[in-house]
Short mmCIF file of C-alpha atoms in Angstrom, two decimals:
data_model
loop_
_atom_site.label_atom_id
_atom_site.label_comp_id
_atom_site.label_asym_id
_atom_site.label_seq_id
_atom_site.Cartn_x
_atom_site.Cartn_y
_atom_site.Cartn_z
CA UNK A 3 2.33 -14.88 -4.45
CA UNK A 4 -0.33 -13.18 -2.62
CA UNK A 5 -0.15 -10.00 -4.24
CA UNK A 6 -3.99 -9.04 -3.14
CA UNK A 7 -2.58 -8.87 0.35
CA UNK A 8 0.26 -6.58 -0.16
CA UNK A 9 -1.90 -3.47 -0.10
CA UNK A 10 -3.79 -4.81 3.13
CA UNK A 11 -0.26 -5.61 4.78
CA UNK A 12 0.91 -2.13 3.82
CA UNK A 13 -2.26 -0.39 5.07
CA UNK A 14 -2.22 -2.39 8.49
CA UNK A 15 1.30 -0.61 8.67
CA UNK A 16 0.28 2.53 7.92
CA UNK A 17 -2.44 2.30 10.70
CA UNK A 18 0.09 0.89 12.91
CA UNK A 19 2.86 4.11 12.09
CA UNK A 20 -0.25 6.29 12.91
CA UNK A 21 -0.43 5.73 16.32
CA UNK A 22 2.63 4.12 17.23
CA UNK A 23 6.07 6.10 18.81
CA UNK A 24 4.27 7.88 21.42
CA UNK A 25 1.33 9.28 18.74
CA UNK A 26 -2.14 8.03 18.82
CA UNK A 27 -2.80 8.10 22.61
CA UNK A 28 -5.26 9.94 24.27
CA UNK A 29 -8.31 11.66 22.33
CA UNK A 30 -6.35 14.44 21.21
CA UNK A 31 -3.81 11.55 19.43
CA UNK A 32 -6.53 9.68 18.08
CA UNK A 33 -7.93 12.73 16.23
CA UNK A 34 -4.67 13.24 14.95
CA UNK A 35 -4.00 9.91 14.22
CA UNK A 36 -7.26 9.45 11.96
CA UNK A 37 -6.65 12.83 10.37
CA UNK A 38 -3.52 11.79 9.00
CA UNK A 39 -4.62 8.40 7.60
CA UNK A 40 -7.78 10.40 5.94
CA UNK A 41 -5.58 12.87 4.60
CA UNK A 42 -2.94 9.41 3.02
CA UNK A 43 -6.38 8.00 1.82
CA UNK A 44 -7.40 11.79 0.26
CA UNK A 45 -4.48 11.42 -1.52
CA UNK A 46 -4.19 8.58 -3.08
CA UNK A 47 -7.94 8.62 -3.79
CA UNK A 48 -6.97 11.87 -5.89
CA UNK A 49 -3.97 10.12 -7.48
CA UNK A 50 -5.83 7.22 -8.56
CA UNK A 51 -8.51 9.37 -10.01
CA UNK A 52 -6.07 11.26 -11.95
CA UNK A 53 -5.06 8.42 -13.77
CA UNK A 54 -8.47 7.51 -14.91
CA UNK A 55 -8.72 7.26 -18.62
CA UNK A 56 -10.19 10.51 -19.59
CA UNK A 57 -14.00 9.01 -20.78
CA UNK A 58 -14.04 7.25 -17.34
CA UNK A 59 -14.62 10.40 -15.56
CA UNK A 60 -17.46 12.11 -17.63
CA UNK A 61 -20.39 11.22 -15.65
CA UNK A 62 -24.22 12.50 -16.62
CA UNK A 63 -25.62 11.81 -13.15
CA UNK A 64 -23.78 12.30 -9.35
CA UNK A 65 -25.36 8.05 -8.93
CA UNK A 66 -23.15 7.39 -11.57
CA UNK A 67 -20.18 8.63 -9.91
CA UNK A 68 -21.45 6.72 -6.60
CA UNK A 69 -22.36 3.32 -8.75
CA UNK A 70 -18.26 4.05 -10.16
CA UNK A 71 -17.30 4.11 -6.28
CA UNK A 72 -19.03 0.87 -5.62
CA UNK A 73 -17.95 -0.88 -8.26
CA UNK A 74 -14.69 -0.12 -9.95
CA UNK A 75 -12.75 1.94 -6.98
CA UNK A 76 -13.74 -0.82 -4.63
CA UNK A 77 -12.87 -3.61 -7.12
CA UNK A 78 -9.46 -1.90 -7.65
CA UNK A 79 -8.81 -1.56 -3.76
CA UNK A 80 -10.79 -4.66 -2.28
CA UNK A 81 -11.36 -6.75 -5.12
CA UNK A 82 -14.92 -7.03 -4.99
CA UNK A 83 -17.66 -4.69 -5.02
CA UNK A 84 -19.87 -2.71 -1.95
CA UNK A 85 -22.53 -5.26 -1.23
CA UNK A 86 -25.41 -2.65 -1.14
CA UNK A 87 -25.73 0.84 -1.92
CA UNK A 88 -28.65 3.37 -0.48
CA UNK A 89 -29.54 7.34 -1.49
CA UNK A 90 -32.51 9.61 -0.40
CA UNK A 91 -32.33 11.08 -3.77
CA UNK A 92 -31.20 14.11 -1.83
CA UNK A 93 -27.36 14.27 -2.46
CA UNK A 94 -26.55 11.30 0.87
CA UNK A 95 -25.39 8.01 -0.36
CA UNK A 96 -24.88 4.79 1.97
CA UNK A 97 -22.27 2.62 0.67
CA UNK A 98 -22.72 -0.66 2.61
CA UNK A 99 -19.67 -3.61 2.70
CA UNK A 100 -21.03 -6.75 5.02
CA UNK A 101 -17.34 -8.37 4.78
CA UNK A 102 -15.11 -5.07 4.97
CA UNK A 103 -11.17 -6.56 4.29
CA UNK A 104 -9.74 -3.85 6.61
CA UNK A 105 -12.25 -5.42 9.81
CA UNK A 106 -12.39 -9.14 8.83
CA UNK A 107 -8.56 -10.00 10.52
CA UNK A 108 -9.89 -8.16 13.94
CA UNK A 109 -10.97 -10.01 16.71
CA UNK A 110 -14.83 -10.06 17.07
CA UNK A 111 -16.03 -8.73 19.87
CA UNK A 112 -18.17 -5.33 20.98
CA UNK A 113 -15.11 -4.03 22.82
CA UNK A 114 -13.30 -4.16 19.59
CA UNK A 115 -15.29 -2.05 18.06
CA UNK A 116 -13.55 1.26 19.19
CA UNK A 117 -10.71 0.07 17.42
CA UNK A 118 -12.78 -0.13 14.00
CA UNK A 119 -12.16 3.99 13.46
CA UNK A 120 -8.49 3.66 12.44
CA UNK A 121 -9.25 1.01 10.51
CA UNK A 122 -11.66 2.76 8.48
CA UNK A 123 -10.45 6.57 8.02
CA UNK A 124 -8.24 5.77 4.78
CA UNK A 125 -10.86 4.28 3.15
CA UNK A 126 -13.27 7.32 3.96
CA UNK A 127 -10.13 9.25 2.64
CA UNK A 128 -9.99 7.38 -0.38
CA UNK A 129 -13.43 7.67 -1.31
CA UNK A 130 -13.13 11.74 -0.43
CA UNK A 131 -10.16 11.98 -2.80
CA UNK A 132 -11.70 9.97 -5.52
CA UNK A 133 -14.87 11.96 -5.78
CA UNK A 134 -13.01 15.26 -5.42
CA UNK A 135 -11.11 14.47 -8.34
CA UNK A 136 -14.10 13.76 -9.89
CA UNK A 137 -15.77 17.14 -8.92
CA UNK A 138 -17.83 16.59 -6.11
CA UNK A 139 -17.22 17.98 -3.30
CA UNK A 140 -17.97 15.77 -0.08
CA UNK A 141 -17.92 14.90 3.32
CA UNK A 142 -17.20 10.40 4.00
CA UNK A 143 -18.42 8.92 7.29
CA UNK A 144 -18.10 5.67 8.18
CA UNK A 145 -20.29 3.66 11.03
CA UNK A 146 -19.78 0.00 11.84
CA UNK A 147 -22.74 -2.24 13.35
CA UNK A 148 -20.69 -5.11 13.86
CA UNK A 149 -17.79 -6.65 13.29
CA UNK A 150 -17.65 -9.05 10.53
CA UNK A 151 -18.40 -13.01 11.74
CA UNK A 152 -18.76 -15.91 11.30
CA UNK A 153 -21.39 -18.44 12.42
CA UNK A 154 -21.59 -21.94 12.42
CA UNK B 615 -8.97 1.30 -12.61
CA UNK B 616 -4.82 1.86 -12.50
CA UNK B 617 -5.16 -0.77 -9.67
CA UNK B 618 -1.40 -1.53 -9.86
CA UNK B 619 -1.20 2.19 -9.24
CA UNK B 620 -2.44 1.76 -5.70
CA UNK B 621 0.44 0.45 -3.96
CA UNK B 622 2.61 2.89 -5.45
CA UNK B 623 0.45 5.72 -4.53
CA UNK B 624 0.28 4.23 -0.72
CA UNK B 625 3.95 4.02 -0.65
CA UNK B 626 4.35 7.57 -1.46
CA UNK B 627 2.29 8.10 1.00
CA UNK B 628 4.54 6.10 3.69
CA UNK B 629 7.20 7.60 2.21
CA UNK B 630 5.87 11.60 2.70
CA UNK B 631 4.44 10.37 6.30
CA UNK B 632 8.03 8.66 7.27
CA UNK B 633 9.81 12.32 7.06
CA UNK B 634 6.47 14.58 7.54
CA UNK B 635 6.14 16.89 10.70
CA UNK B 636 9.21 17.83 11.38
CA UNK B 637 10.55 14.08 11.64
CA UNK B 638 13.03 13.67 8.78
CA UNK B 639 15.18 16.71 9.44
CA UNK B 640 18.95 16.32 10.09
CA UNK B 641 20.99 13.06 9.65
CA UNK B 642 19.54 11.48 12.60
CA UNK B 643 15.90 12.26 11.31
CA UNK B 644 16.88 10.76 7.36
CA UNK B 645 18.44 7.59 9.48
CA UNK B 646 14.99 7.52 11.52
CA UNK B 647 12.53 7.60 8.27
CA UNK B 648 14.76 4.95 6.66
CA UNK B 649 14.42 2.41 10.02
CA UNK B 650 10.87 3.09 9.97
CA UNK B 651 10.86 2.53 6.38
CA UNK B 652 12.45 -0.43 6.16
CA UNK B 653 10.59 -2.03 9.30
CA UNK B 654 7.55 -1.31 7.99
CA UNK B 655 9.00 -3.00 4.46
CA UNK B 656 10.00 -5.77 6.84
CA UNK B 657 6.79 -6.71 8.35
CA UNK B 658 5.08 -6.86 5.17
CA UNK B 659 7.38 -8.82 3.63
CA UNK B 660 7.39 -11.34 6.65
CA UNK B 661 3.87 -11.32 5.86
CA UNK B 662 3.55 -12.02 1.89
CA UNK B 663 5.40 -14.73 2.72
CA UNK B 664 3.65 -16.75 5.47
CA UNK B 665 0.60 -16.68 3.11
CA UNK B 666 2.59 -18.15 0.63
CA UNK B 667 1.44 -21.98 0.10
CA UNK B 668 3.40 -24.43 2.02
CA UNK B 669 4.92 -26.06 -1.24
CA UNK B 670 6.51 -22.73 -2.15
CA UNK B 671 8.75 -22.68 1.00
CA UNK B 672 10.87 -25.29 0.20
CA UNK B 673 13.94 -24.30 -1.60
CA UNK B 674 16.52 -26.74 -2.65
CA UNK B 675 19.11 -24.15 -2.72
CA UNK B 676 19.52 -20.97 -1.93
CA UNK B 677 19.94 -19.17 -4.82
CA UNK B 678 16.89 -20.38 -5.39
CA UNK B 679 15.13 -18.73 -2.97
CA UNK B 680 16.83 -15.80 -4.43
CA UNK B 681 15.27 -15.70 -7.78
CA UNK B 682 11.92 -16.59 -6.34
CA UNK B 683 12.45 -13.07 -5.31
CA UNK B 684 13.57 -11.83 -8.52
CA UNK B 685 10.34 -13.05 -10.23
CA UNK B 686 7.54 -13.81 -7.76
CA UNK B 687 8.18 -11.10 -4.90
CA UNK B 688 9.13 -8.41 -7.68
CA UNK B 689 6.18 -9.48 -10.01
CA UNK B 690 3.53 -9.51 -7.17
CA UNK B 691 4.85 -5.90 -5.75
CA UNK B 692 5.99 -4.24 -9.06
CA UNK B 693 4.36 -6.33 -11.98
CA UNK B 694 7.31 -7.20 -13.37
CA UNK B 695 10.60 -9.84 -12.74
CA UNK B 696 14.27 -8.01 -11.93
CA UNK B 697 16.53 -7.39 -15.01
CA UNK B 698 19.28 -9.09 -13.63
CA UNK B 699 20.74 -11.46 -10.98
CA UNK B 700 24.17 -11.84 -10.61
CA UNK B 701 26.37 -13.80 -7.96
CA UNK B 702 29.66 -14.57 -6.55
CA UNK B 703 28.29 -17.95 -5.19
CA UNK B 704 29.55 -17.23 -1.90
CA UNK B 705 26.40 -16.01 -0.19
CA UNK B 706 26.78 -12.28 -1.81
CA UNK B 707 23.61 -11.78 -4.47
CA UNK B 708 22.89 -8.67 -6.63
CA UNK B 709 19.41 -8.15 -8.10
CA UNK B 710 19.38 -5.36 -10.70
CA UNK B 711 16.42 -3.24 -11.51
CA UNK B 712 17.15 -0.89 -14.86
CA UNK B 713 13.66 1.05 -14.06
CA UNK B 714 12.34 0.62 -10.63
CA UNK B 715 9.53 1.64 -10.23
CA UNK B 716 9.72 3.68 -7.40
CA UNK B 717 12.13 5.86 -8.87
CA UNK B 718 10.78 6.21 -12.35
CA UNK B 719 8.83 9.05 -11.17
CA UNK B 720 11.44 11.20 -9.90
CA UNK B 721 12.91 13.95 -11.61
CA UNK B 722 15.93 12.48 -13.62
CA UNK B 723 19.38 14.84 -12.07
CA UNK B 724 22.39 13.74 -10.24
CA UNK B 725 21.14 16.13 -7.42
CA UNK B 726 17.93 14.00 -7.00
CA UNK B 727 20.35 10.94 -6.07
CA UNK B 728 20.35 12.12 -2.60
CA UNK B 729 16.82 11.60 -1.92
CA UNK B 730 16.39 7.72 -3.90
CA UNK B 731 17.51 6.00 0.16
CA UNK B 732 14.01 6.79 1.11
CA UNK B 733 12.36 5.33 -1.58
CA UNK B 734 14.73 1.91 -1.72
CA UNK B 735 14.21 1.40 2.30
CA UNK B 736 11.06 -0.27 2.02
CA UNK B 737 11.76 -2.42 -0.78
CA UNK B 738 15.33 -3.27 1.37
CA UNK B 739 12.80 -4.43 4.00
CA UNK B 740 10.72 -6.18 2.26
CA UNK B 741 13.33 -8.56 0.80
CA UNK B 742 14.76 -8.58 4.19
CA UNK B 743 11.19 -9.89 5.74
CA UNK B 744 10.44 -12.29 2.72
CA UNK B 745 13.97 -13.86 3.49
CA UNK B 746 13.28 -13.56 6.89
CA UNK B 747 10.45 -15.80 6.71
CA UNK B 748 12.12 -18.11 4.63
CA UNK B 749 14.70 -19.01 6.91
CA UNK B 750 17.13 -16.86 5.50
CA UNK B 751 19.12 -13.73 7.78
CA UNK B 752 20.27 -11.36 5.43
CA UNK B 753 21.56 -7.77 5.09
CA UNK B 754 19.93 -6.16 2.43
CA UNK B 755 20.97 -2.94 1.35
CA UNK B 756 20.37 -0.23 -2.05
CA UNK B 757 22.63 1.44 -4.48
CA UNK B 758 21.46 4.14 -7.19
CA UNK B 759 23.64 4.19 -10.21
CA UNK B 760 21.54 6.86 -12.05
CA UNK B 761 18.07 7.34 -12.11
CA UNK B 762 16.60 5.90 -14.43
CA UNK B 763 15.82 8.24 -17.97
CA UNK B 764 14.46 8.39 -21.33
CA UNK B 765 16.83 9.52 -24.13
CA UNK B 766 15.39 10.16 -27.43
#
């Protein structure tokens, strides 16, 4: 059984509970709506953090941390890792996925991508949480170019 | 990373969200979370299973289907088969879980028995969508004996 979807089904739910009954219209909704699926991701960003084997979460350098991010929270949520990762050296980190899960089931198109936001504020959540409960104290962003394709 | 962790973290989540901001209040509000609940258990069941391969649709029996729920379903969402299956080979089936795992972490007390519904609705769904998809209408529904507990 496809037990690497079950998180992705649950999540697409979670989106869906945000805005649905009546919630999520207007601007006003969609703040609110975002704000509550950054707060679920917060949360169980922190949670999973918490249960981190003690050793995992001494890190000498903040790229550690980042490089942990990229590799083992995204493996543990996506099953894979970011594809790229950028820094100025000056405390801003880019975390770039070309083939984000949570995009790849949406219809392609430029009008589609004012829907991407909802899709994307757990996982800024998630990130948030995780390095909070490692000590760091941040603020997550997220900006789509496009949505994932494909080309023949 | 806990990765199996992740899902149960997300459905505590759902679970918070389903009765959060003043929703959840009252009778009517507890019988609101648990229909949202369980829909939202529904769909993703529905889901798991129309990624299932073809092949694994086809059930000679029924009680087959059943304990492709007891081990596949239960070991893809909890990581881990039912303890027990019992029928009375007239359509009526009982799966038993000694510690499920989405009541381990509860405080063990006979006063705490009120609040296991809301964590069993999903999981009532689910097995209602997976059937669902399989050709199967069911009623699905959750009983609590005790929570579960550690003696020493």
């Amino acid at each position: 059984m496809a037990d690497e979807t079950l998180f992705q089904l649950l999540h697409t739910e979670v989106v869906a509970a945000a805005y649905g009954g009546g919630r999520g219209s207007g601007d006003e909704g969609q703040r609110n709506g975002l704000t509550v699926l950054e707060g679920m991701g917060f949360r169980v960003g922190q949670g999973l953090a918490e249960r981190l084997p003690r050793g995992a979460l001494v890190f000498k350098e903040e790229l550690d941390t980042i490089k942990f991010l990229c590799r083992d929270l995204w493996g543990a949520v996506f099953r894979k890792q970011t594809d790229n990762l950028r820094t100025n050296h000056q405390g801003t980190y880019i975390l770039q996925d070309n083939n984000f899960p949570f995009l790849t089931q949406m219809a392609w198109g430029q009008q589609y991508l004012e829907e991407a936001p909802k899709f994307l504020a757990f996982t800024c959540g998630l990130l948030r949480g995780t390095l909070s409960a490692l000590g760091i104290e941040s603020s997550v962003t997220a900006s789509v170019a496009s949505l994932p394709a494909w080309t023949k």
